[in-house]
Amino acid sequence: MFHHVKELQFNARVSKPDPKFARLLLEQFGGGNGELKAAMQYFVQAFSARQPYPKLYDMLMDIATEEFSHLEIVGATITMLLGPINGELKQAFEDSGLKEMVTGGSASRDALIHQALMNPQFFVLSGGGPTVTDSNGNPWSGSFVNANGDPTVDLRSNIAAESRAKIVYEYLLQFTDDEYVQESLRFLMTREISHFQMFAAHLEQIQPNFPPGILQGDARFTHTYFNLSNGASARGPWNQGQGPWAGGEWTYVEDPISTVRESNGLTNFQQTAPISNEQMNEIGKKLGKQRYAEISKAVPKSTNQWSAYPQNELESPRKAS
Amino acid sequence: MFHHVKELQFNARVSKPDPKFARLLLEQFGGGNGELKAAMQYFVQAFSARQPYPKLYDMLMDIATEEFSHLEIVGATITMLLGPINGELKQAFEDSGLKEMVTGGSASRDALIHQALMNPQFFVLSGGGPTVTDSNGNPWSGSFVNANGDPTVDLRSNIAAESRAKIVYEYLLQFTDDEYVQESLRFLMTREISHFQMFAAHLEQIQPNFPPGILQGDARFTHTYFNLSNGASARGPWNQGQGPWAGGEWTYVEDPISTVRESNGLTNFQQTAPISNEQMNEIGKKLGKQRYAEISKAVPKSTNQWSAYPQNELESPRKAS
Amino acid sequence: MFHHVKELQFNARVSKPDPKFARLLLEQFGGGNGELKAAMQYFVQAFSARQPYPKLYDMLMDIATEEFSHLEIVGATITMLLGPINGELKQAFEDSGLKEMVTGGSASRDALIHQALMNPQFFVLSGGGPTVTDSNGNPWSGSFVNANGDPTVDLRSNIAAESRAKIVYEYLLQFTDDEYVQESLRFLMTREISHFQMFAAHLEQIQPNFPPGILQGDARFTHTYFNLSNGASARGPWNQGQGPWAGGEWTYVEDPISTVRESNGLTNFQQTAPISNEQMNEIGKKLGKQRYAEISKAVPKSTNQWSAYPQNELESPRKAS
Amino acid sequence: MFHHVKELQFNARVSKPDPKFARLLLEQFGGGNGELKAAMQYFVQAFSARQPYPKLYDMLMDIATEEFSHLEIVGATITMLLGPINGELKQAFEDSGLKEMVTGGSASRDALIHQALMNPQFFVLSGGGPTVTDSNGNPWSGSFVNANGDPTVDLRSNIAAESRAKIVYEYLLQFTDDEYVQESLRFLMTREISHFQMFAAHLEQIQPNFPPGILQGDARFTHTYFNLSNGASARGPWNQGQGPWAGGEWTYVEDPISTVRESNGLTNFQQTAPISNEQMNEIGKKLGKQRYAEISKAVPKSTNQWSAYPQNELESPRKAS
Amino acid sequence: MFHHVKELQFNARVSKPDPKFARLLLEQFGGGNGELKAAMQYFVQAFSARQPYPKLYDMLMDIATEEFSHLEIVGATITMLLGPINGELKQAFEDSGLKEMVTGGSASRDALIHQALMNPQFFVLSGGGPTVTDSNGNPWSGSFVNANGDPTVDLRSNIAAESRAKIVYEYLLQFTDDEYVQESLRFLMTREISHFQMFAAHLEQIQPNFPPGILQGDARFTHTYFNLSNGASARGPWNQGQGPWAGGEWTYVEDPISTVRESNGLTNFQQTAPISNEQMNEIGKKLGKQRYAEISKAVPKSTNQWSAYPQNELESPRKAS
Amino acid sequence: MFHHVKELQFNARVSKPDPKFARLLLEQFGGGNGELKAAMQYFVQAFSARQPYPKLYDMLMDIATEEFSHLEIVGATITMLLGPINGELKQAFEDSGLKEMVTGGSASRDALIHQALMNPQFFVLSGGGPTVTDSNGNPWSGSFVNANGDPTVDLRSNIAAESRAKIVYEYLLQFTDDEYVQESLRFLMTREISHFQMFAAHLEQIQPNFPPGILQGDARFTHTYFNLSNGASARGPWNQGQGPWAGGEWTYVEDPISTVRESNGLTNFQQTAPISNEQMNEIGKKLGKQRYAEISKAVPKSTNQWSAYPQNELESPRKAS
C-alpha cells in the first residue's frame, strides 16, 4: 500500500506564473518519456518480479515510488506556473484579471486569447491545473509502459527510458529563466542519471544477461551485417572487425540481394561461427532450466498470497493453501 | 511525496491460477472505470485544490492514495491468477508445463493456444503480468481523467466515477468462484461505496453547489423540457409538475419544431420563471466574488512554494518571495 | 429513426469571423465533455433501457436528440467563425485574401501562418470546417461514452457529464466578446443545467437508488475513512460525525498502516455497523429480485422486435415469435 | 435540429439472443467503416457546404440522417442479440440464468466465462448494451471522419467509405443464420450501394471534377509510372498505352534509380506532355476564380446567420449584419 | 525485401530554416492523409493480392515503394526546415543561438519560447527532427489504413486517399514562399494525381466492379432516396430521373416517416425495379464463383511459400508441400 | 528512395493455415515492439543524423531497411496462415468452405464463428490479410517511435527496443508447431540479437556517452539511493558499495522522509561526491562545445540540400546556395 507525505521530495518553487513554460513542462507530466510513464513502468514490472526476485522487486518499488513523487513535483510546478488562472476564471462577471496576468495590464482580450491558445485546455478544460497529456495535448497512454516479464529485458527498457527522460529535462532547461524552476528540473534530471546507474548495476549482476531472455540466436546470423543501402557505405566496429562478443568477427554482406537469391532466401546461407548452434542451444537449455527453477520455486501453482502481515521478510509468503 | 508499504491494504489471495478471470479483472486495472483512473483523477484534481482548499486537498490525496493501493491489490491479484505463466515461458526448450496449467495435463497445444488467445498479451507480451489496458486490451488513456478545477464539478465527477467502478465490481463478482478473489473484490467494491459517500458529504457542505460553477442559467430555459421525439411520450417528475428546485414548475414544449420556428430560433421564447435573469445574475456575481476571494487570497501571484518543511499545517506556505 | 429540421434549435449567429475562438470552441464539438459525447452517451444508454424502462428511454432519447441538435449549433458556429477560409483557399493562384481576413490588410504572410498555426488543421486539413477533435486536436473517442446498463449508475454519469459541460461553457464565455456567440453559448450552457435537473429528478424517483446497482457493501468498510497521508489532517462531515446515511457515524482510522498490519490485511478488521451484513444481503437480494423481474418481464428470450408500426405505445412490441 | 421517431427505419428483429454475433456486429456500430463513421462524416462535411452549396448540403444531411437511423438499427440489433444479459446480471445473489442463455442449461460456469471472454465488455462494462467500439473493442475515433472542405474530394471519400461499409456487411452476412438479422443486414448493405450511387451522381455533375481541388499537376509527372520493384513487371492500362485522360500515353520509367541520378533528382526530367504546364495553370486559375466566386458570394465576411425561421429556402439567410 | 538508395527521388532543398512551416508539413508525414498512411495502405493491401492477383500486387508494391520514398522526402524537408535546432540544443551552457535562428538576433527568450510553443515537441522531444504525428501532434494510427481484401473496394479507398493527399498538398502550398519547398510539394502533389489515375485505370479493367464485392443489393432499395429533412429540398441527378445505372429511375420518398410506418418498417415496401432480386442474385452467384475460382486456384490450402529464388515470374511459387 | 525486391529476405513458408497463430503473430506486425515500430524508429532517427553523423545515418538506414523487409516477412506469414479465408469469403452464396478450413469438415457454423471471434477483423474487416494492429487489435501508434535527436539516447532506445522484440519472438516460438514458421521466427529473432550488437558497438565508440546528452547531473544526487519502501530492504551493487562509475560509493538514505524534512526539501542536502559540481559543469561545457561544433559545421543555416546526384560520398552535399 502507499502512504502520502505532504512534503514534496524536493522543495518546488516558482518565481512567478508562466503558462507558456507550463505547457512545455507537460511533456514530463503526461508525455511518453515523463514521470507517469516511468512510475507506471517500474510499478507494473514489479508485479512479476515480486515472488521470484524479491530484491529486484524492492528496487523497482523504491524507484517507482520516487517517480510518483517526481510526478507530484512536476504537477505542483505546473500548477504554480499557471498561478491565478483558476481564481480569475471565477471573475466571470467582472473584467477578469486574466489580462493583467498575461500582459501586465495593458493587453487587449485578444492577447489573452492568444495566451490561451498556447494550450487552450489550461483555460477551458482544466481550469488552471495540469492535464494528463504531453505538451501537445495528447493523452497519456498505457502503451507507453514496457513490461515484458523478463529482468534482462525490463532493465534495458528502463535504462533507455531514463536516457530519454534525461534528455527531455536537458532540453526543457533551455526554455526557462526561472531559477527556482531550473533548480527543480536539475534535481529531477539528476535523478534520471542515478536511476540509470541503479538499473545498470542490477542488470550487470544478472549473469548471463545477453542475449536478453533465454533462447540463443542462430549462429549464422548473429554476427552478420546486411548492407541494404547503395553508394558509399560506412564501416566501423558495428560491421567490421571484432564485434562486441567473445571470439569471431563481423561478416559483412556487401550485396544482400544477390546473397538472398543465391542462398534460397538465406536458408542455405553458410557462415563460420565462433560457436556452433548446438553449443548455443546447450547454453539456452541450461539457462532456461535455471530461470525456470528460480521462478517455479517461488510461485505456487495453487493457493497464493501476496503479503505477510507484518511483512518482515523480502519474500512473499507463497502460502501453499 | 509517496512512501510504499510492502503489505497490501487488503490481504489479496487466490485459490489457484485462472488466466481467464485475470483478463476480465484487467477492466479494473487499466480500464476507463478502474483503479488507475480513480487514483489519477483525484491526484490530478488535488493540484488546483492544494492552495485554496487545503481540506479538500487532504481528502482527495487520502482517497487517491487509497486508490493507488487498490490498483496494487488488483495488479497483485491478476499476477497471482496468471500464476506459473512467467516461469513456464522459460521452459522454451522443454515440453512446457503451460499445458498442464491450462488443462490438467491432457491438453493438446491447441488448447494452450486457445487459452492464450483469450488475451494473447499475457503470453506473448507481458510474460505473465498485468498490462496497462482494459479487458479488451485497450491501453489506459489520460483522457479518462476528469479534473476541471472547480470542486462543485469535480466532486460530482467523482461520485459518478465511484458509481461506475462499483457496478463493474458487481458484475465481475459473478464471474469467479474463487472465494479468496471474491473477498478482495467485495472489499474493493465496498470502498467505492464509502468514497461515494465521502465525496457526497464534502459536496453537500459547499453551499451553494448548484448549478456547478458560478454562472447561473437563462431563467427561460432552465426548467423547460423539449419533447424531441414522436408518438407516446412519458411524463414524470423530470418534465412535469414541481421540478427539483425551489418554486415553479417544468414547462413542457410539446412541439419543439413549431416553437423554434415561431420564436425565431428561441430568441423570442417567453417563459415565466420563478426568478428573473437579473436576480440570477446577482446570485452569480456574488458567488463569483466569494470564490475569487477564496482562491486569490490563497494563490500568490509572484513567488510560490508548495510545501513547508516540515509541513505541520494544512495550508501551503504560499511564500511571497 | 431520425428526421432533420433545417432550422437550428437556437438562432446561431456570429458578428465576424474569429478562427481563434473557433479553436477553443472545438472543445464542445469533439472534446471529452462536449456535445457529441453527451449525445452519444444518452443515445447508447437508451438501448438497454428501451424494453425494461420505456419512460427512461423516452427521456434519454429526447435529451440525446437535443444534444445532437446542440452539436449542430456548435458546428455551425465554428464554421461561421472560420468564415472565408474555405473560399480563400480556392484563390491558390492569386494573392490570397486570407491575409486580409486575418489582419485587416497589412499583414505579412508570416502573420497568416501564425494564425494558421493556432490550429493548422482548419487550414490544411478541414479547409475551413470543424474537425471531430477537441481544442488541442485530439480526435473524439468512443471511450468518452459511459453507459453501464444500470439506471442508478447511468443517471449519475449523466449528472456529472452535464456538470462538466456546464463549466466548460462557463470558461468559454470569458474568451469571446461577440454578443451573438455569447448568446448561443449562454443558451447551450443553460440547457446543461436543465438536463442536470431532469436526470436528477429521474434518479430521485428510482428507489432505492443507493448504492448504485444491486449489491450492498461490507458493513465494516462502508463508513470507514483511512487517513493515508501524514501531518495535519482535515476533519469534516466526510470523515467524522454523522455520515450521509441513516444511523451510525464515520469511523476514522488514524494510522492505517498499523491497522492493516494488525488485522491481517483487514480480514480481521472489526467494526460496529448500524446494520449487519446479513441485513444488507437481504436488502440486496430483494432488490435484485425486483430488478430482475422488471427486466426479464420486458426482454423476451426468443424472437424480439424493437418497434411497432406505428409505435403508439411507449413499450416495445416484445414480440414472442 | 433533429427529431427522433420511435419507429426504426427498418423493422429490426432477432430470432434469439446471440452474443457472439453481437460482437462481430460491433464492427458496424463503432468501427472505422461503420454507421457512426458514415453519419458523422457526412454531417461534418455538410457544415462547409451549407452556405456555398445548399443542394449538396441537403443531400449530405439527408444521408447523414439516414446513417444515424442505421446506427440506431445496428445498436438495437446488438441489444436484442445480447438479450437477457442485462437482466441476468441483476440476479447477483442467485444462481444466475446467464448459464441457461449461453448453453441451454447444462453448462458450467466455465462455459459462461468463456462466452464472456468473447467480448468481456458486454458483461462487465456495458451490462448488455453496445459499446462505442469496433469488434475488437477499439473505441471509435474522430480521426475516422474525412472532411476536407472540397466537394470533389469529399464525395470521393464518401464513395470509398460506402464501398468499405458494403463489403463489411457482405462479410458479416456469412456469420449469422438468423433470418431476421440477415434481413436487416441486407437492407443496410443495400443502402450503402444506393448512397454510393447518389454520391457518384452528385460528383459527376460537378465539372471539372478532376483533379480534385483546384491546382493542376506538373505535366511531366502526371502520366509517368516509376517501376520501383525488380524482376518480372506487370504491364496494363495503369502503366502502358492510353491512360484514363484525353490524349497522350503513359510514360514507363523502367529504371527509376538511374533516371533519378541522371536527372538531378528529377529536376531535369523531360517529358513530352499532351498539354503544357502553362495551359494547365490557366485551367487551374480559371477554376480557382470560379470556385472562389461561388463560395465568397455565399459566405459573408461580417455578420452571419445559419438558419431562417422558418427556413423555406435551400439557401442560408447569409445575413449581412 | 527493400533496398535503400541514398538519393532522394526528388531533389529536396530548402532556402532557409522555417520551423513554423515544418509543423504544417507534419500533416503529410504522420497525418491521416499523409505519405506514411498511403505507403502502409498499399503495402498492406498487397499481401492479400500477392497470390491471386500478382499484377495488382506489382502495381501496389511499386506505388507503396514510391510513397515510402515520398515519406523520406517529406521527412528530409522537415528536418532541413528545422535546421540548426538540433545543434543549438547542444549549446546548453552557452547563450544559445536558438534566438538568432528564430528572430535574426534581437529576440528575447520569450520570442524563442513562443516559437517553441508552435510545436513544442520539435524542441523538447524530437530535438529537431520529425515526429510521427500530424500537424497537431496526434500520433499516426494504424486505423488510418484501409485494406479490406477486395480489389474493387481497396482501389476505391486508394482513389479517395489520393484525392485527400492531393488537396492537403494544395492547401500547404499556400503557406510557404520558399521556392525550393514549393517545387518539392508540387512534385509530390502531382504524383498523387498520377497514382489516382493508375488506381482508376486498374479498377476500370476489373469487370464487373460495381457494386464493390460480390453480393448484389435488394432491388427495392438500391435506387430509392429517402428525403429525411424538412423544408425546401434539392432535386438533381442524385435523386431524380435517370440514375447512374442501366435502366430505371430514382424513386424519391417524399415522406419517409409515413412510408416506414405504413410499410411495417419497409418490410412491405414495394418498388418496381429494372431488375428482379432473383436476377441480381444470379449475377452475384456467378461473380462469387468466378472470384472464388481465381483466388482458390492461386492460394494453396496446405504448404505455402511466398517467393521463388530468384523470383522471375510475377506469380508466387504456391508450393504445394 | 527505396527499391522493392520481390524476393523476401528470408524464405517464409507455412505448412498449413493457422488463423489462431496469425492473431498472435500480429504482435510483431503492428504491435508496440514489432517490426513496423523498429523500422520507423530507425528511419525517423536517421533524419537528424543525416548531416552531422553520416556514418550513423548509413547504419540506421541499413537496419531500418532490413526491418521493413522483416515487416514484409511477418505480413507474408500472417497472410499465408490465414490461407483460404479471402477466397472463401467470396463463396457468399454457397455453403462456404470456411468451415472445412477451420475444423476439417464436420464443424457447425458455430465453430466457424468461434474461430472468427478469435480475431473477428481477419474475417469481417481485412478479408484475410493482416491489420496494422497488435494481437489484441489495437492500432499501431506513432507514439511507439522513440527518436530524440541525440545518438547517446537513440542508440540506447534501440538496444532496449531490440531486447523487447527478441523476447516477444522467444515467447511466440512456443505457440506454433509449424517448422517452417519456427524457422522464420528464429531467423527474425536472431536478427534482433545482431542489431542489438550493432547498436551497442556504435554507442561504445561515441565517447563520452554517459550521461546521455550533454548536461552533467548535480553531484549530490547522482549516487544517492532513497529507500522509499518500508520493512526488509534489499542491498546490492545498485545501492551499496562501489557504483558503476569511477571513484566513490553509493549513498543510501535509509529514511528519506526525515531527510527531506530536515534538508528543507533536499535543498540543503549535503553529500561528499567524487567530483565537484564545478568540475562536472566543465565536462558538460566542453562536451557541449564539441557536439555543437560537429553539428553546426554539418548543418547549413541557409540553403540546404539532402542528396547529391549521384550520391557518391557518405556526406550530404550541404549546399550553401
Coordinates of N, CA and C in Angstrom, one line a residue, chain F residues 56 63 80 86 97 107 109 114 121 144 165 179 198 215 258 263 272 276 293 304 307 314:
Chain F
L56 N 26.6 7.1 -38.9 CA 25.4 6.7 -38.1 C 24.2 6.5 -39.0
I63 N 19.7 -0.7 -41.2 CA 18.9 -1.6 -40.3 C 17.4 -1.3 -40.5
M80 N -0.3 -16.0 -45.3 CA -0.3 -17.5 -45.6 C -1.0 -18.3 -44.5
N86 N -9.7 -15.4 -47.6 CA -10.1 -14.4 -48.6 C -10.9 -15.1 -49.7
G97 N -16.7 -22.8 -47.8 CA -15.6 -23.8 -47.4 C -14.9 -23.3 -46.1
A107 N -17.6 -29.3 -38.9 CA -17.9 -28.3 -37.9 C -19.2 -27.6 -38.2
R109 N -21.6 -24.2 -38.0 CA -21.3 -22.7 -38.2 C -20.8 -22.1 -36.9
H114 N -16.8 -19.2 -33.8 CA -15.8 -19.2 -32.7 C -14.4 -18.9 -33.2
Q121 N -11.6 -9.4 -36.9 CA -11.3 -8.5 -38.0 C -10.6 -9.2 -39.2
F144 N 4.8 5.0 -30.6 CA 5.7 3.9 -30.3 C 7.2 4.3 -30.6
A165 N 11.8 -6.8 -28.7 CA 11.4 -7.6 -29.9 C 11.9 -9.0 -29.8
E179 N 7.1 -26.1 -38.4 CA 8.5 -26.0 -38.5 C 8.9 -24.9 -39.5
M198 N 25.0 -4.4 -33.0 CA 25.5 -3.2 -33.9 C 25.2 -1.9 -33.2
L215 N 24.4 17.7 -20.5 CA 24.4 18.2 -19.2 C 24.8 17.1 -18.2
S258 N 12.4 11.7 6.7 CA 13.1 12.6 7.7 C 14.2 13.4 6.9
S263 N 16.2 18.6 5.4 CA 17.1 19.3 4.5 C 16.3 20.4 3.7
T272 N 29.3 14.3 0.1 CA 30.6 14.3 -0.5 C 30.6 13.5 -1.7
S276 N 33.4 17.5 -8.0 CA 32.6 18.6 -7.7 C 31.6 19.0 -8.8
A293 N 29.9 21.9 -32.3 CA 30.8 22.1 -33.4 C 30.5 21.1 -34.5
N304 N 19.8 24.5 -48.1 CA 20.3 23.2 -47.7 C 19.7 22.2 -48.8
S307 N 20.5 15.4 -50.9 CA 21.3 14.4 -51.6 C 22.1 15.1 -52.8
L314 N 29.5 9.7 -48.4 CA 28.6 9.5 -47.3 C 27.9 10.8 -46.9

